Amino acid sequence: MIVSVYHYMVLSAILFSLGTIGVLTRRNAIVVFMCIELMLNAVNLTFIALSSYLGNMDGQIFVFFIMTVAAAEAAVGLALMITFYRNRESIDVEDFSLLKL
Amino acid sequence: MENMVQTAMQNVNFAAIMPSLVLTCFCLALLLLNAFVKRGSTSYAAFFSLVALGATACVSYLAWDNPQFGFAGQVALDNYAVFFNFIFILAAALSILMSDAYLKREGYPVGEYYTLILFSTVGAMLMASGTDMMTIFLGLEVMSIALYVLAGFFRRQLRSNEAGLKYFLLGAFSTGFLLYGIALIYGVTGTTNVADIGSYLAMNHHLVSDPILVGGMILLATGFLFKIAIVPFHMWTPDVYEGAPTPIAAFMSAGPKAAAFAAFMRVFLIGLGSMHSTWVGMLWVLAVLTMIVGNFIAIKQTNLKRMLAYSSIAHAGYALVGLVASNAVGVSAVLFYMLAYTLMNIGAFSILVLAGKVGEDNLTLQGFAGFGYKRPVLAVLFTICLFSLMGIPPSAGFTGKFFIFAGALNAGYVWLAVIGVLNSAVSLYYYLRVMVYMYFRSPEEEFDWVQLKPGATLCAVISVVGVLVLGIVPGAVMALARHALF
């Protein structure tokens, strides 16, 4: 079987959907964040596959930026989770209850 | 919009990123300074930040009518970007003015707070001047990451932790959608440059209904609309505004919202301009929904920070009307409206900062009973800001809404303008109710904790003067906004 750009696109679409479903259904904030990372990596896969398909480097450069930003986001996000955990002793998203909707 | 962005293919032109560069240097200097100054005194940091913003404003001004392009079409410091830079600088400066006394009262006198506001402003400026999806994305993230920290800045206060974490999780989630949208658009057009996307789609018009491109456009719009807080991506707004420190809520409702609008309009009018007929219907529905949901839920609120959060959702809906019109009047009205909204909303928040007790549990309707008798001057300033938020002449809010609805009528969206005006009428109810409490209820408290701290008072006075000036002589600023279009 020849692996074409469509296979990569379908794979990354599946990964992105899995990430989205995870964000919407999981309750532990760290798992939610991991699902967001999965979404970002699905985007990275899309960019690299398209970049190779189009013969254009822009997509690969974009991936570097996404990885850098994801690392910075992880640093801030985990710090926020630690401060929340210190006060609430939980990182369950169901416990984000002080501010009603 | 005849003179579209011309992408000069110069590779390095520091003049094009000079405002961000200057502000970044000041930020780094301030970070270093914080390490050497004793904890507990932050007034120097506030002063330093204001100087930094002043210098950035001067550098931005140099680029007015002197557009700079650079970095292979990644950045364009055109009049459009300069106009928005001034909005961000104004929002940051006003928020910083009200912060100093507030931080001391709430027990967090930490200099890094100001650095984060400035970094967020740097990101906003990059977003407004970005002409490539990469720059816009990086600007968005520089702005947002600083805001995540700021929303959760009161780290011993559960409410603030929750606001920070909620904003972070939902913000990162929406970034995923934004990026996937960019990736799909890149796949169809082969470029991430906004102007190149625009010219590619103009030449290959058959692609406009391509499902991958339409999907990418919707995902991209989701990412931006989340930052602007358009229904149905608004759920984070009231929680984050209520939990975040009040000056940060004020800043978030003005600066970052304007930045997201700046990038959104550049991408959709220039990059995806050929798809206008596809996205305009979607935005029409969202603008109507946003105005209705924002205004009707605001009626139920008794906490004033939450009420202003829902009112900010409604105001984003009004501004979106200008983008739906997407003619010269409508788009320049959005620029004008962002400036007007910055002034009136930050003005209202500065009164909340002045009137709050430690912990801010008294910022409710009941807590403002009789405020007008005990604190007449502050109550008058608050009233003017609220009148402006309602859209009563002669205030900036009235002229802003007038221009926006004029744009919608010019473009033939009569019903959209009618719905907008009816919504303004609904909003009278919850703004007037605050005044009823201030002036027609007998005071239950002495309000003796209210001190006229110089910073916050100055912020309120500047905002109110700005609101009145924009309301009485809007012509000059409107001419600048018209001149700033792309």
mmCIF file of N, CA and C in Angstrom, chain B residues 34-147:
data_model
loop_
_atom_site.group_PDB
_atom_site.id
_atom_site.type_symbol
_atom_site.label_atom_id
_atom_site.label_comp_id
_atom_site.label_asym_id
_atom_site.label_seq_id
_atom_site.Cartn_x
_atom_site.Cartn_y
_atom_site.Cartn_z
ATOM 1 N N ASN B 34 13.114 43.989 38.982
ATOM 2 C CA ASN B 34 12.330 43.362 40.047
ATOM 3 C C ASN B 34 13.190 42.485 40.942
ATOM 4 N N ALA B 35 14.212 41.874 40.328
ATOM 5 C CA ALA B 35 15.046 40.959 41.105
ATOM 6 C C ALA B 35 15.881 41.703 42.129
ATOM 7 N N PHE B 36 16.118 43.004 41.899
ATOM 8 C CA PHE B 36 17.026 43.729 42.784
ATOM 9 C C PHE B 36 16.317 44.607 43.795
ATOM 10 N N VAL B 37 15.009 44.808 43.593
ATOM 11 C CA VAL B 37 14.292 45.713 44.493
ATOM 12 C C VAL B 37 13.592 44.888 45.568
ATOM 13 N N LYS B 38 13.540 45.459 46.756
ATOM 14 C CA LYS B 38 12.923 44.770 47.885
ATOM 15 C C LYS B 38 11.450 44.473 47.572
ATOM 16 N N ARG B 39 10.994 43.286 47.982
ATOM 17 C CA ARG B 39 9.587 42.915 47.806
ATOM 18 C C ARG B 39 8.679 43.885 48.551
ATOM 19 N N GLY B 40 7.516 44.103 48.025
ATOM 20 C CA GLY B 40 6.549 44.899 48.765
ATOM 21 C C GLY B 40 6.368 46.301 48.223
ATOM 22 N N SER B 41 7.377 46.813 47.526
ATOM 23 C CA SER B 41 7.170 48.123 46.928
ATOM 24 C C SER B 41 7.057 47.916 45.425
ATOM 25 N N THR B 42 5.935 48.329 44.842
ATOM 26 C CA THR B 42 5.743 48.085 43.427
ATOM 27 C C THR B 42 5.470 49.361 42.663
ATOM 28 N N SER B 43 5.413 50.489 43.362
ATOM 29 C CA SER B 43 5.071 51.724 42.660
ATOM 30 C C SER B 43 6.112 52.027 41.589
ATOM 31 N N TYR B 44 7.371 51.719 41.870
ATOM 32 C CA TYR B 44 8.407 51.966 40.875
ATOM 33 C C TYR B 44 8.121 51.166 39.607
ATOM 34 N N ALA B 45 7.644 49.922 39.781
ATOM 35 C CA ALA B 45 7.386 49.073 38.614
ATOM 36 C C ALA B 45 6.245 49.642 37.789
ATOM 37 N N ALA B 46 5.200 50.154 38.482
ATOM 38 C CA ALA B 46 4.085 50.756 37.756
ATOM 39 C C ALA B 46 4.572 51.962 36.972
ATOM 40 N N PHE B 47 5.395 52.790 37.626
ATOM 41 C CA PHE B 47 5.905 53.986 36.960
ATOM 42 C C PHE B 47 6.759 53.608 35.757
ATOM 43 N N PHE B 48 7.636 52.620 35.963
ATOM 44 C CA PHE B 48 8.511 52.158 34.886
ATOM 45 C C PHE B 48 7.675 51.645 33.710
ATOM 46 N N SER B 49 6.605 50.898 34.011
ATOM 47 C CA SER B 49 5.768 50.362 32.930
ATOM 48 C C SER B 49 5.105 51.479 32.148
ATOM 49 N N LEU B 50 4.669 52.526 32.874
ATOM 50 C CA LEU B 50 4.031 53.640 32.161
ATOM 51 C C LEU B 50 5.031 54.330 31.246
ATOM 52 N N VAL B 51 6.288 54.475 31.728
ATOM 53 C CA VAL B 51 7.324 55.068 30.870
ATOM 54 C C VAL B 51 7.530 54.196 29.644
ATOM 55 N N ALA B 52 7.584 52.866 29.875
ATOM 56 C CA ALA B 52 7.782 51.939 28.755
ATOM 57 C C ALA B 52 6.668 52.084 27.733
ATOM 58 N N LEU B 53 5.418 52.185 28.223
ATOM 59 C CA LEU B 53 4.291 52.311 27.299
ATOM 60 C C LEU B 53 4.348 53.641 26.551
ATOM 61 N N GLY B 54 4.800 54.693 27.259
ATOM 62 C CA GLY B 54 4.948 56.001 26.607
ATOM 63 C C GLY B 54 5.962 55.923 25.477
ATOM 64 N N ALA B 55 7.099 55.292 25.755
ATOM 65 C CA ALA B 55 8.129 55.158 24.716
ATOM 66 C C ALA B 55 7.593 54.359 23.542
ATOM 67 N N THR B 56 6.841 53.290 23.848
ATOM 68 C CA THR B 56 6.282 52.467 22.774
ATOM 69 C C THR B 56 5.291 53.270 21.941
ATOM 70 N N ALA B 57 4.512 54.115 22.618
ATOM 71 C CA ALA B 57 3.544 54.947 21.886
ATOM 72 C C ALA B 57 4.283 55.875 20.930
ATOM 73 N N CYS B 58 5.396 56.468 21.402
ATOM 74 C CA CYS B 58 6.157 57.370 20.527
ATOM 75 C C CYS B 58 6.680 56.608 19.316
ATOM 76 N N VAL B 59 7.239 55.414 19.553
ATOM 77 C CA VAL B 59 7.799 54.640 18.444
ATOM 78 C C VAL B 59 6.694 54.235 17.470
ATOM 79 N N SER B 60 5.525 53.884 18.008
ATOM 80 C CA SER B 60 4.409 53.517 17.132
ATOM 81 C C SER B 60 4.005 54.707 16.280
ATOM 82 N N TYR B 61 3.984 55.884 16.912
ATOM 83 C CA TYR B 61 3.535 57.081 16.202
ATOM 84 C C TYR B 61 4.412 57.364 14.989
ATOM 85 N N LEU B 62 5.727 57.046 15.107
ATOM 86 C CA LEU B 62 6.641 57.287 13.986
ATOM 87 C C LEU B 62 6.211 56.514 12.746
ATOM 88 N N ALA B 63 5.479 55.415 12.942
ATOM 89 C CA ALA B 63 5.091 54.587 11.793
ATOM 90 C C ALA B 63 3.757 55.006 11.194
ATOM 91 N N TRP B 64 3.099 55.990 11.784
ATOM 92 C CA TRP B 64 1.823 56.466 11.218
ATOM 93 C C TRP B 64 2.098 57.127 9.875
ATOM 94 N N ASP B 65 1.381 56.722 8.833
ATOM 95 C CA ASP B 65 1.592 57.213 7.475
ATOM 96 C C ASP B 65 2.991 56.925 6.967
ATOM 97 N N ASN B 66 3.672 56.003 7.608
ATOM 98 C CA ASN B 66 5.018 55.649 7.191
ATOM 99 C C ASN B 66 5.122 54.142 7.361
ATOM 100 N N PRO B 67 4.305 53.379 6.593
ATOM 101 C CA PRO B 67 4.202 51.952 6.864
ATOM 102 C C PRO B 67 5.512 51.217 6.651
ATOM 103 N N GLN B 68 5.758 50.281 7.522
ATOM 104 C CA GLN B 68 6.994 49.495 7.457
ATOM 105 C C GLN B 68 6.632 48.033 7.250
ATOM 106 N N PHE B 69 7.309 47.396 6.291
ATOM 107 C CA PHE B 69 7.070 45.969 6.056
ATOM 108 C C PHE B 69 8.384 45.232 6.240
ATOM 109 N N GLY B 70 8.299 44.003 6.687
ATOM 110 C CA GLY B 70 9.566 43.298 6.853
ATOM 111 C C GLY B 70 9.402 41.828 7.083
ATOM 112 N N PHE B 71 10.516 41.167 7.218
ATOM 113 C CA PHE B 71 10.588 39.744 7.545
ATOM 114 C C PHE B 71 9.782 38.909 6.558
ATOM 115 N N ALA B 72 10.051 39.107 5.272
ATOM 116 C CA ALA B 72 9.443 38.318 4.206
ATOM 117 C C ALA B 72 7.927 38.287 4.303
ATOM 118 N N GLY B 73 7.338 39.457 4.532
ATOM 119 C CA GLY B 73 5.884 39.537 4.550
ATOM 120 C C GLY B 73 5.248 39.018 5.821
ATOM 121 N N GLN B 74 6.042 38.855 6.869
ATOM 122 C CA GLN B 74 5.485 38.367 8.127
ATOM 123 C C GLN B 74 4.841 39.491 8.931
ATOM 124 N N VAL B 75 5.375 40.692 8.790
ATOM 125 C CA VAL B 75 4.950 41.791 9.648
ATOM 126 C C VAL B 75 4.694 43.033 8.794
ATOM 127 N N ALA B 76 3.621 43.735 9.088
ATOM 128 C CA ALA B 76 3.381 45.016 8.431
ATOM 129 C C ALA B 76 2.942 46.005 9.492
ATOM 130 N N LEU B 77 3.778 46.996 9.739
ATOM 131 C CA LEU B 77 3.395 48.036 10.697
ATOM 132 C C LEU B 77 2.741 49.153 9.894
ATOM 133 N N ASP B 78 1.486 48.920 9.487
ATOM 134 C CA ASP B 78 0.773 49.938 8.716
ATOM 135 C C ASP B 78 -0.102 50.762 9.668
ATOM 136 N N ASN B 79 -0.859 51.695 9.098
ATOM 137 C CA ASN B 79 -1.688 52.557 9.940
ATOM 138 C C ASN B 79 -2.672 51.755 10.781
ATOM 139 N N TYR B 80 -3.179 50.687 10.169
ATOM 140 C CA TYR B 80 -4.111 49.794 10.867
ATOM 141 C C TYR B 80 -3.471 49.263 12.156
ATOM 142 N N ALA B 81 -2.239 48.760 12.028
ATOM 143 C CA ALA B 81 -1.550 48.225 13.201
ATOM 144 C C ALA B 81 -1.253 49.332 14.208
ATOM 145 N N VAL B 82 -0.886 50.514 13.702
ATOM 146 C CA VAL B 82 -0.540 51.603 14.622
ATOM 147 C C VAL B 82 -1.773 52.023 15.423
ATOM 148 N N PHE B 83 -2.917 52.113 14.737
ATOM 149 C CA PHE B 83 -4.142 52.498 15.431
ATOM 150 C C PHE B 83 -4.430 51.507 16.559
ATOM 151 N N PHE B 84 -4.326 50.210 16.241
ATOM 152 C CA PHE B 84 -4.583 49.215 17.277
ATOM 153 C C PHE B 84 -3.516 49.263 18.361
ATOM 154 N N ASN B 85 -2.250 49.514 17.980
ATOM 155 C CA ASN B 85 -1.208 49.636 18.998
ATOM 156 C C ASN B 85 -1.595 50.674 20.037
ATOM 157 N N PHE B 86 -2.164 51.793 19.549
ATOM 158 C CA PHE B 86 -2.538 52.833 20.510
ATOM 159 C C PHE B 86 -3.645 52.344 21.447
ATOM 160 N N ILE B 87 -4.570 51.545 20.903
ATOM 161 C CA ILE B 87 -5.621 51.008 21.777
ATOM 162 C C ILE B 87 -5.006 50.115 22.851
ATOM 163 N N PHE B 88 -4.075 49.230 22.445
ATOM 164 C CA PHE B 88 -3.469 48.319 23.427
ATOM 165 C C PHE B 88 -2.689 49.103 24.473
ATOM 166 N N ILE B 89 -1.948 50.121 24.006
ATOM 167 C CA ILE B 89 -1.124 50.895 24.938
ATOM 168 C C ILE B 89 -2.029 51.618 25.928
ATOM 169 N N LEU B 90 -3.130 52.170 25.402
ATOM 170 C CA LEU B 90 -4.074 52.873 26.278
ATOM 171 C C LEU B 90 -4.662 51.905 27.306
ATOM 172 N N ALA B 91 -5.089 50.722 26.835
ATOM 173 C CA ALA B 91 -5.691 49.751 27.749
ATOM 174 C C ALA B 91 -4.686 49.332 28.813
ATOM 175 N N ALA B 92 -3.454 49.060 28.400
ATOM 176 C CA ALA B 92 -2.444 48.619 29.360
ATOM 177 C C ALA B 92 -2.140 49.728 30.348
ATOM 178 N N ALA B 93 -2.000 50.968 29.844
ATOM 179 C CA ALA B 93 -1.632 52.067 30.735
ATOM 180 C C ALA B 93 -2.737 52.324 31.751
ATOM 181 N N LEU B 94 -3.996 52.309 31.301
ATOM 182 C CA LEU B 94 -5.094 52.566 32.240
ATOM 183 C C LEU B 94 -5.182 51.438 33.271
ATOM 184 N N SER B 95 -4.983 50.203 32.829
ATOM 185 C CA SER B 95 -5.048 49.096 33.790
ATOM 186 C C SER B 95 -3.918 49.198 34.804
ATOM 187 N N ILE B 96 -2.740 49.600 34.339
ATOM 188 C CA ILE B 96 -1.606 49.713 35.256
ATOM 189 C C ILE B 96 -1.862 50.830 36.267
ATOM 190 N N LEU B 97 -2.479 51.928 35.774
ATOM 191 C CA LEU B 97 -2.759 53.044 36.685
ATOM 192 C C LEU B 97 -3.618 52.588 37.863
ATOM 193 N N MET B 98 -4.612 51.726 37.584
ATOM 194 C CA MET B 98 -5.506 51.349 38.686
ATOM 195 C C MET B 98 -4.960 50.184 39.497
ATOM 196 N N SER B 99 -3.829 49.596 39.051
ATOM 197 C CA SER B 99 -3.366 48.372 39.693
ATOM 198 C C SER B 99 -2.619 48.592 41.005
ATOM 199 N N ASP B 100 -1.853 49.668 41.073
ATOM 200 C CA ASP B 100 -0.882 49.763 42.157
ATOM 201 C C ASP B 100 -1.534 49.675 43.533
ATOM 202 N N ALA B 101 -2.523 50.562 43.758
ATOM 203 C CA ALA B 101 -3.193 50.547 45.064
ATOM 204 C C ALA B 101 -3.963 49.249 45.259
ATOM 205 N N TYR B 102 -4.519 48.740 44.163
ATOM 206 C CA TYR B 102 -5.313 47.511 44.236
ATOM 207 C C TYR B 102 -4.467 46.343 44.708
ATOM 208 N N LEU B 103 -3.280 46.198 44.122
ATOM 209 C CA LEU B 103 -2.415 45.069 44.497
ATOM 210 C C LEU B 103 -2.028 45.156 45.962
ATOM 211 N N LYS B 104 -1.768 46.383 46.431
ATOM 212 C CA LYS B 104 -1.384 46.528 47.833
ATOM 213 C C LYS B 104 -2.557 46.175 48.736
ATOM 214 N N ARG B 105 -3.782 46.622 48.341
ATOM 215 C CA ARG B 105 -4.941 46.332 49.165
ATOM 216 C C ARG B 105 -5.189 44.835 49.249
ATOM 217 N N GLU B 106 -5.046 44.147 48.110
ATOM 218 C CA GLU B 106 -5.350 42.721 48.100
ATOM 219 C C GLU B 106 -4.176 41.882 48.593
ATOM 220 N N GLY B 107 -3.040 42.526 48.869
ATOM 221 C CA GLY B 107 -1.931 41.782 49.468
ATOM 222 C C GLY B 107 -1.032 41.052 48.488
ATOM 223 N N TYR B 108 -0.949 41.543 47.262
ATOM 224 C CA TYR B 108 -0.025 40.925 46.299
ATOM 225 C C TYR B 108 0.864 41.985 45.653
ATOM 226 N N PRO B 109 1.657 42.711 46.417
ATOM 227 C CA PRO B 109 2.495 43.727 45.792
ATOM 228 C C PRO B 109 3.710 43.087 45.115
ATOM 229 N N VAL B 110 3.533 42.629 43.899
ATOM 230 C CA VAL B 110 4.587 41.916 43.186
ATOM 231 C C VAL B 110 4.838 42.609 41.855
ATOM 232 N N GLY B 111 6.103 42.938 41.583
ATOM 233 C CA GLY B 111 6.431 43.701 40.376
ATOM 234 C C GLY B 111 6.227 42.927 39.093
ATOM 235 N N GLU B 112 6.297 41.597 39.147
ATOM 236 C CA GLU B 112 6.178 40.790 37.919
ATOM 237 C C GLU B 112 4.821 40.985 37.243
ATOM 238 N N TYR B 113 3.847 41.364 38.043
ATOM 239 C CA TYR B 113 2.508 41.639 37.518
ATOM 240 C C TYR B 113 2.576 42.601 36.335
ATOM 241 N N TYR B 114 3.347 43.674 36.495
ATOM 242 C CA TYR B 114 3.429 44.683 35.436
ATOM 243 C C TYR B 114 4.162 44.140 34.222
ATOM 244 N N THR B 115 5.209 43.336 34.478
ATOM 245 C CA THR B 115 5.928 42.737 33.356
ATOM 246 C C THR B 115 4.976 41.904 32.511
ATOM 247 N N LEU B 116 4.112 41.146 33.198
ATOM 248 C CA LEU B 116 3.192 40.275 32.461
ATOM 249 C C LEU B 116 2.208 41.093 31.634
ATOM 250 N N ILE B 117 1.722 42.213 32.196
ATOM 251 C CA ILE B 117 0.812 43.063 31.406
ATOM 252 C C ILE B 117 1.536 43.568 30.164
ATOM 253 N N LEU B 118 2.802 43.976 30.355
ATOM 254 C CA LEU B 118 3.539 44.508 29.204
ATOM 255 C C LEU B 118 3.788 43.415 28.175
ATOM 256 N N PHE B 119 4.128 42.205 28.621
ATOM 257 C CA PHE B 119 4.348 41.113 27.665
ATOM 258 C C PHE B 119 3.074 40.815 26.894
ATOM 259 N N SER B 120 1.968 40.858 27.609
ATOM 260 C CA SER B 120 0.699 40.627 26.946
ATOM 261 C C SER B 120 0.458 41.702 25.882
ATOM 262 N N THR B 121 0.853 42.935 26.193
ATOM 263 C CA THR B 121 0.700 44.021 25.215
ATOM 264 C C THR B 121 1.603 43.787 24.007
ATOM 265 N N VAL B 122 2.816 43.283 24.251
ATOM 266 C CA VAL B 122 3.717 42.963 23.128
ATOM 267 C C VAL B 122 3.033 41.969 22.195
ATOM 268 N N GLY B 123 2.442 40.931 22.786
ATOM 269 C CA GLY B 123 1.765 39.927 21.969
ATOM 270 C C GLY B 123 0.619 40.539 21.179
ATOM 271 N N ALA B 124 -0.135 41.413 21.832
ATOM 272 C CA ALA B 124 -1.266 42.053 21.146
ATOM 273 C C ALA B 124 -0.761 42.871 19.959
ATOM 274 N N MET B 125 0.362 43.579 20.141
ATOM 275 C CA MET B 125 0.877 44.405 19.045
ATOM 276 C C MET B 125 1.356 43.531 17.892
ATOM 277 N N LEU B 126 1.964 42.384 18.219
ATOM 278 C CA LEU B 126 2.398 41.468 17.154
ATOM 279 C C LEU B 126 1.195 40.934 16.388
ATOM 280 N N MET B 127 0.102 40.682 17.118
ATOM 281 C CA MET B 127 -1.094 40.173 16.454
ATOM 282 C C MET B 127 -1.646 41.192 15.473
ATOM 283 N N ALA B 128 -1.665 42.454 15.899
ATOM 284 C CA ALA B 128 -2.253 43.488 15.039
ATOM 285 C C ALA B 128 -1.380 43.735 13.826
ATOM 286 N N SER B 129 -0.056 43.567 13.970
ATOM 287 C CA SER B 129 0.799 43.869 12.817
ATOM 288 C C SER B 129 1.180 42.606 12.059
ATOM 289 N N GLY B 130 0.753 41.436 12.523
ATOM 290 C CA GLY B 130 1.110 40.203 11.822
ATOM 291 C C GLY B 130 0.367 40.071 10.508
ATOM 292 N N THR B 131 1.092 39.776 9.428
ATOM 293 C CA THR B 131 0.439 39.546 8.137
ATOM 294 C C THR B 131 0.689 38.111 7.685
ATOM 295 N N ASP B 132 1.141 37.285 8.608
ATOM 296 C CA ASP B 132 1.322 35.871 8.302
ATOM 297 C C ASP B 132 0.708 35.104 9.459
ATOM 298 N N MET B 133 0.113 33.965 9.176
ATOM 299 C CA MET B 133 -0.524 33.192 10.237
ATOM 300 C C MET B 133 0.463 32.874 11.354
ATOM 301 N N MET B 134 1.736 32.695 10.992
ATOM 302 C CA MET B 134 2.735 32.372 12.011
ATOM 303 C C MET B 134 2.884 33.497 13.018
ATOM 304 N N THR B 135 3.015 34.718 12.501
ATOM 305 C CA THR B 135 3.176 35.865 13.395
ATOM 306 C C THR B 135 1.925 36.058 14.231
ATOM 307 N N ILE B 136 0.770 35.899 13.589
ATOM 308 C CA ILE B 136 -0.480 36.102 14.316
ATOM 309 C C ILE B 136 -0.596 35.068 15.427
ATOM 310 N N PHE B 137 -0.247 33.814 15.111
ATOM 311 C CA PHE B 137 -0.309 32.761 16.118
ATOM 312 C C PHE B 137 0.657 33.041 17.261
ATOM 313 N N LEU B 138 1.888 33.438 16.920
ATOM 314 C CA LEU B 138 2.859 33.707 17.986
ATOM 315 C C LEU B 138 2.409 34.881 18.847
ATOM 316 N N GLY B 139 1.894 35.924 18.197
ATOM 317 C CA GLY B 139 1.396 37.073 18.955
ATOM 318 C C GLY B 139 0.281 36.661 19.891
ATOM 319 N N LEU B 140 -0.645 35.854 19.355
ATOM 320 C CA LEU B 140 -1.787 35.392 20.158
ATOM 321 C C LEU B 140 -1.302 34.644 21.388
ATOM 322 N N GLU B 141 -0.282 33.816 21.207
ATOM 323 C CA GLU B 141 0.178 32.999 22.335
ATOM 324 C C GLU B 141 0.972 33.820 23.344
ATOM 325 N N VAL B 142 1.792 34.748 22.850
ATOM 326 C CA VAL B 142 2.530 35.606 23.787
ATOM 327 C C VAL B 142 1.534 36.374 24.649
ATOM 328 N N MET B 143 0.479 36.866 23.979
ATOM 329 C CA MET B 143 -0.555 37.600 24.702
ATOM 330 C C MET B 143 -1.281 36.688 25.685
ATOM 331 N N SER B 144 -1.689 35.498 25.229
ATOM 332 C CA SER B 144 -2.541 34.651 26.058
ATOM 333 C C SER B 144 -1.779 34.038 27.227
ATOM 334 N N ILE B 145 -0.552 33.599 26.995
ATOM 335 C CA ILE B 145 0.160 32.922 28.078
ATOM 336 C C ILE B 145 0.366 33.885 29.245
ATOM 337 N N ALA B 146 0.686 35.143 28.908
ATOM 338 C CA ALA B 146 0.818 36.128 29.981
ATOM 339 C C ALA B 146 -0.526 36.318 30.683
ATOM 340 N N LEU B 147 -1.615 36.279 29.913
ATOM 341 C CA LEU B 147 -2.939 36.494 30.521
ATOM 342 C C LEU B 147 -3.357 35.320 31.404
#
